[in-house]
Coordinates of C-alpha atoms in Angstrom, one line a residue:
M193 CA 79.1 -5.7 -134.6
L194 CA 78.6 -7.9 -137.5
I195 CA 79.2 -6.3 -140.7
W196 CA 76.7 -7.5 -143.6
P197 CA 77.2 -6.3 -147.5
A198 CA 74.0 -6.6 -149.5
I199 CA 74.2 -7.8 -153.2
D200 CA 70.8 -7.3 -154.1
I201 CA 69.9 -10.0 -157.6
L202 CA 66.9 -8.5 -160.0
G203 CA 67.4 -10.1 -163.3
G204 CA 71.1 -12.4 -162.7
R205 CA 72.3 -8.6 -161.8
C206 CA 73.4 -6.9 -159.2
V207 CA 70.9 -4.2 -158.0
R208 CA 69.8 -1.4 -155.6
L209 CA 66.3 -0.3 -155.1
S210 CA 65.4 2.8 -153.1
Q211 CA 62.6 2.2 -151.4
G212 CA 62.0 -1.6 -152.7
D213 CA 60.1 0.4 -155.3
Y214 CA 61.4 -2.5 -158.2
E215 CA 60.5 1.3 -161.0
R216 CA 63.5 3.4 -158.6
K217 CA 66.5 0.4 -159.9
T218 CA 70.2 1.3 -159.7
V219 CA 72.5 -0.7 -162.1
Y220 CA 76.0 -1.7 -160.1
G221 CA 76.6 -4.6 -161.5
D222 CA 76.7 -7.9 -164.2
S223 CA 77.6 -10.6 -161.8
P224 CA 76.7 -11.3 -158.9
A225 CA 79.2 -13.8 -158.3
G226 CA 82.0 -11.0 -159.0
M227 CA 80.8 -8.5 -156.8
A228 CA 80.4 -11.3 -154.1
D229 CA 84.2 -11.8 -154.3
Y230 CA 85.3 -7.8 -154.9
W231 CA 83.9 -7.9 -151.1
R232 CA 85.5 -11.3 -149.8
S233 CA 88.8 -9.4 -151.1
R234 CA 88.0 -6.3 -149.2
G235 CA 86.9 -8.8 -146.3
A236 CA 84.1 -9.8 -145.6
R237 CA 83.8 -12.6 -144.0
R238 CA 79.5 -12.5 -144.6
L239 CA 77.3 -11.6 -147.4
H240 CA 73.5 -10.9 -147.2
L241 CA 72.1 -11.7 -150.0
V242 CA 68.6 -11.1 -151.5
D243 CA 66.9 -12.5 -155.4
L244 CA 63.9 -9.6 -155.7
D245 CA 63.0 -11.5 -158.9
G246 CA 61.7 -14.2 -155.8
A247 CA 60.4 -11.6 -153.0
K248 CA 58.2 -10.0 -156.0
D249 CA 57.2 -14.1 -157.3
G250 CA 57.6 -15.8 -153.9
T251 CA 60.0 -18.6 -156.8
T252 CA 64.3 -19.4 -156.4
V253 CA 64.3 -16.8 -160.0
N254 CA 67.7 -16.4 -159.2
F255 CA 68.8 -19.8 -158.6
D256 CA 71.7 -20.4 -160.9
A257 CA 73.2 -16.6 -159.9
V258 CA 73.2 -17.8 -156.5
R259 CA 74.3 -20.7 -156.4
E260 CA 77.6 -19.4 -158.7
L261 CA 77.7 -17.2 -156.5
V262 CA 78.4 -19.5 -153.3
E263 CA 81.2 -21.3 -155.7
T264 CA 82.5 -18.8 -155.6
V265 CA 83.1 -17.1 -152.3
A266 CA 82.6 -20.6 -149.7
P267 CA 85.8 -21.7 -150.3
Y268 CA 87.1 -18.4 -148.8
G269 CA 85.0 -19.2 -145.4
V270 CA 82.2 -16.8 -146.3
E271 CA 79.1 -17.4 -144.9
C272 CA 76.1 -16.1 -147.3
E273 CA 72.2 -15.8 -145.9
L274 CA 69.7 -15.5 -148.4
G275 CA 66.4 -14.3 -148.4
G276 CA 63.2 -13.7 -151.6
G277 CA 61.4 -16.4 -152.7
V278 CA 61.8 -18.7 -149.5
R279 CA 58.0 -19.7 -149.9
T280 CA 58.2 -23.3 -149.2
E281 CA 60.3 -27.0 -147.4
A282 CA 61.2 -27.5 -150.7
T283 CA 62.7 -24.0 -151.3
I284 CA 64.5 -24.0 -148.5
E285 CA 65.7 -27.8 -148.5
K286 CA 67.1 -27.6 -152.3
L287 CA 68.7 -23.3 -151.7
L288 CA 70.6 -25.0 -147.8
Q289 CA 72.2 -27.7 -150.4
L290 CA 73.9 -25.2 -151.6
G291 CA 75.6 -23.6 -149.1
L292 CA 74.2 -21.2 -148.1
T293 CA 74.0 -20.5 -144.5
R294 CA 70.9 -19.5 -143.4
L295 CA 67.7 -17.8 -145.1
V296 CA 65.3 -15.3 -144.4
V297 CA 61.6 -15.8 -144.4
G298 CA 60.0 -12.7 -144.4
T299 CA 56.1 -12.9 -145.8
L300 CA 55.6 -16.6 -144.8
A301 CA 56.5 -16.0 -141.3
L302 CA 53.3 -13.5 -140.8
K303 CA 50.8 -15.0 -143.3
Q304 CA 51.2 -18.4 -142.0
P305 CA 53.0 -18.3 -138.5
D306 CA 52.7 -22.1 -137.9
W307 CA 54.4 -23.3 -141.4
F308 CA 57.2 -20.8 -140.3
A309 CA 57.8 -22.3 -136.3
Q310 CA 57.5 -25.6 -137.5
M311 CA 59.9 -25.1 -140.3
T312 CA 62.3 -23.2 -137.4
Q313 CA 62.7 -26.2 -134.9
K314 CA 63.2 -29.1 -138.6
Y315 CA 65.9 -26.3 -139.7
P316 CA 67.9 -25.2 -136.7
N317 CA 68.6 -21.8 -136.4
K318 CA 69.3 -21.8 -140.1
L319 CA 66.4 -19.2 -140.8
V320 CA 66.3 -16.0 -139.7
L321 CA 62.9 -13.7 -139.6
G322 CA 62.9 -11.0 -141.5
I323 CA 60.5 -8.0 -140.3
D324 CA 59.9 -5.2 -143.2
A325 CA 58.5 -2.3 -142.2
R326 CA 56.2 0.3 -143.3
G327 CA 55.4 2.7 -140.6
G328 CA 55.9 0.8 -137.7
M329 CA 53.1 -2.0 -139.8
V330 CA 54.5 -5.5 -141.7
A331 CA 55.4 -5.1 -145.6
T332 CA 55.1 -8.3 -147.9
D333 CA 55.5 -9.5 -150.8
G334 CA 58.2 -7.5 -152.0
W335 CA 57.5 -4.6 -150.1
L336 CA 54.0 -4.3 -152.5
E337 CA 51.9 -5.0 -149.3
T338 CA 51.1 -3.5 -145.8
S339 CA 49.6 -5.7 -143.4
S340 CA 48.2 -4.2 -140.2
T341 CA 50.7 -6.1 -138.0
P342 CA 52.4 -4.7 -136.1
A343 CA 56.6 -5.8 -136.3
T344 CA 56.6 -5.9 -132.9
E345 CA 54.0 -8.0 -132.8
L346 CA 55.3 -10.1 -135.2
A347 CA 58.8 -10.7 -133.7
Q348 CA 57.5 -12.0 -130.2
R349 CA 55.9 -14.1 -131.9
F350 CA 58.4 -16.2 -132.7
D351 CA 60.7 -15.6 -129.0
G352 CA 61.1 -18.3 -127.8
L353 CA 62.1 -20.9 -130.5
P354 CA 65.7 -21.6 -133.0
I355 CA 65.7 -18.7 -134.9
A356 CA 69.3 -17.8 -136.1
A357 CA 68.3 -13.9 -135.6
L358 CA 65.6 -11.1 -136.8
I359 CA 66.3 -8.8 -139.7
Y360 CA 64.8 -6.4 -139.4
T361 CA 64.6 -3.9 -142.4
D362 CA 62.6 0.1 -142.3
V363 CA 61.3 0.2 -145.2
A364 CA 60.8 4.2 -146.1
T365 CA 64.9 4.5 -145.0
D366 CA 65.6 1.4 -147.5
G367 CA 67.7 2.5 -150.2
M368 CA 67.3 6.5 -149.7
M369 CA 70.9 7.6 -147.9
R370 CA 69.8 8.6 -145.4
G371 CA 70.4 7.3 -142.4
P372 CA 68.8 4.3 -140.4
N373 CA 66.4 4.3 -138.3
I374 CA 68.1 3.9 -135.4
D375 CA 65.1 4.3 -132.5
E376 CA 62.7 1.6 -134.0
A377 CA 65.9 -0.4 -134.5
T378 CA 66.0 0.0 -130.8
T379 CA 62.8 -0.8 -130.3
M380 CA 62.3 -4.6 -131.4
M381 CA 65.5 -4.8 -130.1
R382 CA 64.3 -4.8 -126.9
A383 CA 60.6 -5.9 -127.6
T384 CA 62.6 -9.9 -128.4
R385 CA 65.5 -11.8 -127.4
I386 CA 66.1 -13.2 -131.0
P387 CA 69.4 -11.1 -131.9
I388 CA 68.3 -8.3 -134.7
V389 CA 69.8 -7.6 -137.7
A390 CA 70.0 -3.8 -138.2
S391 CA 68.9 -3.1 -141.9
G392 CA 67.9 0.3 -144.5
G393 CA 69.8 3.9 -144.7
V394 CA 72.9 3.0 -143.4
T395 CA 74.4 5.7 -145.2
R396 CA 78.1 6.4 -143.3
I397 CA 80.6 4.9 -140.4
E398 CA 78.9 7.6 -138.7
D399 CA 75.4 4.9 -139.1
V400 CA 77.1 1.9 -137.2
K401 CA 78.9 3.6 -134.6
R402 CA 76.0 5.0 -133.9
L403 CA 74.2 1.2 -134.0
S404 CA 76.6 -0.6 -132.1
E405 CA 77.0 2.5 -129.1
A406 CA 72.8 1.1 -129.1
G407 CA 73.7 -1.9 -129.0
L408 CA 72.6 -4.0 -131.9
P409 CA 74.7 -6.8 -132.8
A410 CA 74.1 -7.0 -136.4
C411 CA 73.8 -4.8 -139.4
I412 CA 73.4 -4.8 -143.1
I413 CA 75.1 -2.3 -145.0
G414 CA 73.8 -1.8 -149.2
R415 CA 74.3 1.2 -150.9
A416 CA 76.4 3.1 -149.0
L417 CA 79.2 0.3 -150.1
Y418 CA 78.0 0.7 -153.6
E419 CA 78.2 4.3 -153.5
K420 CA 81.9 4.8 -151.4
T421 CA 80.0 6.6 -148.8
I422 CA 81.2 3.8 -146.2
A423 CA 84.2 1.3 -147.0
L424 CA 84.3 -1.6 -146.0
E425 CA 87.2 -1.7 -144.4
D426 CA 85.4 0.6 -141.9
A427 CA 83.0 -1.4 -141.5
L428 CA 84.3 -4.5 -140.4
A429 CA 86.8 -2.7 -137.5
F430 CA 83.7 -2.6 -135.9
E431 CA 84.0 -6.5 -135.7
E432 CA 87.2 -6.5 -133.7

């Protein structure tokens, strides 16, 4: 199982939100690049970045912070993926040129599925489908809106396309330190051939073990690393 430590950026700082609520944030540091280098020094080989301002506003608000971060860890071979505000081809080009390994597209995959399908063909295995769900329904626009589209239905629309992965986030568990929704993650895994990355609620090392035993190929760990309920070294043991 691949482990993706998360770095969420809001206003140029490292934060974590509770259930995607921008009013319920905890600040963990003023330097995303410094945080990335810290996780790199602890053995991280990949990092999941989220531009929270971009997710809400649809623009790459924290571009400079992301560039500094990538420049800091890329020389060590650390892969970085970014989500939040990836809604135009120009943005895809701009961000890939920074050296990001892959980009997460969420809102536009739901609202403009034909465009997303075209982008996956033009940038094979560089785009990740981000599906955030609340009660099994797709949440969009930085989780501010909930659609009437079932998450599994959206995933199945893109089966067979050259998509790098599908990050499935259960909004109800994200940042709540109560454990992941393994049932929904496995349901999504059975619904599509796209490799699933489980996200949301991973709190203890037992959660990583359960996800691995359920057959999930990767997971994202956020608040648990910052609150030290999971040691990164213990999680990385599942990559071996």
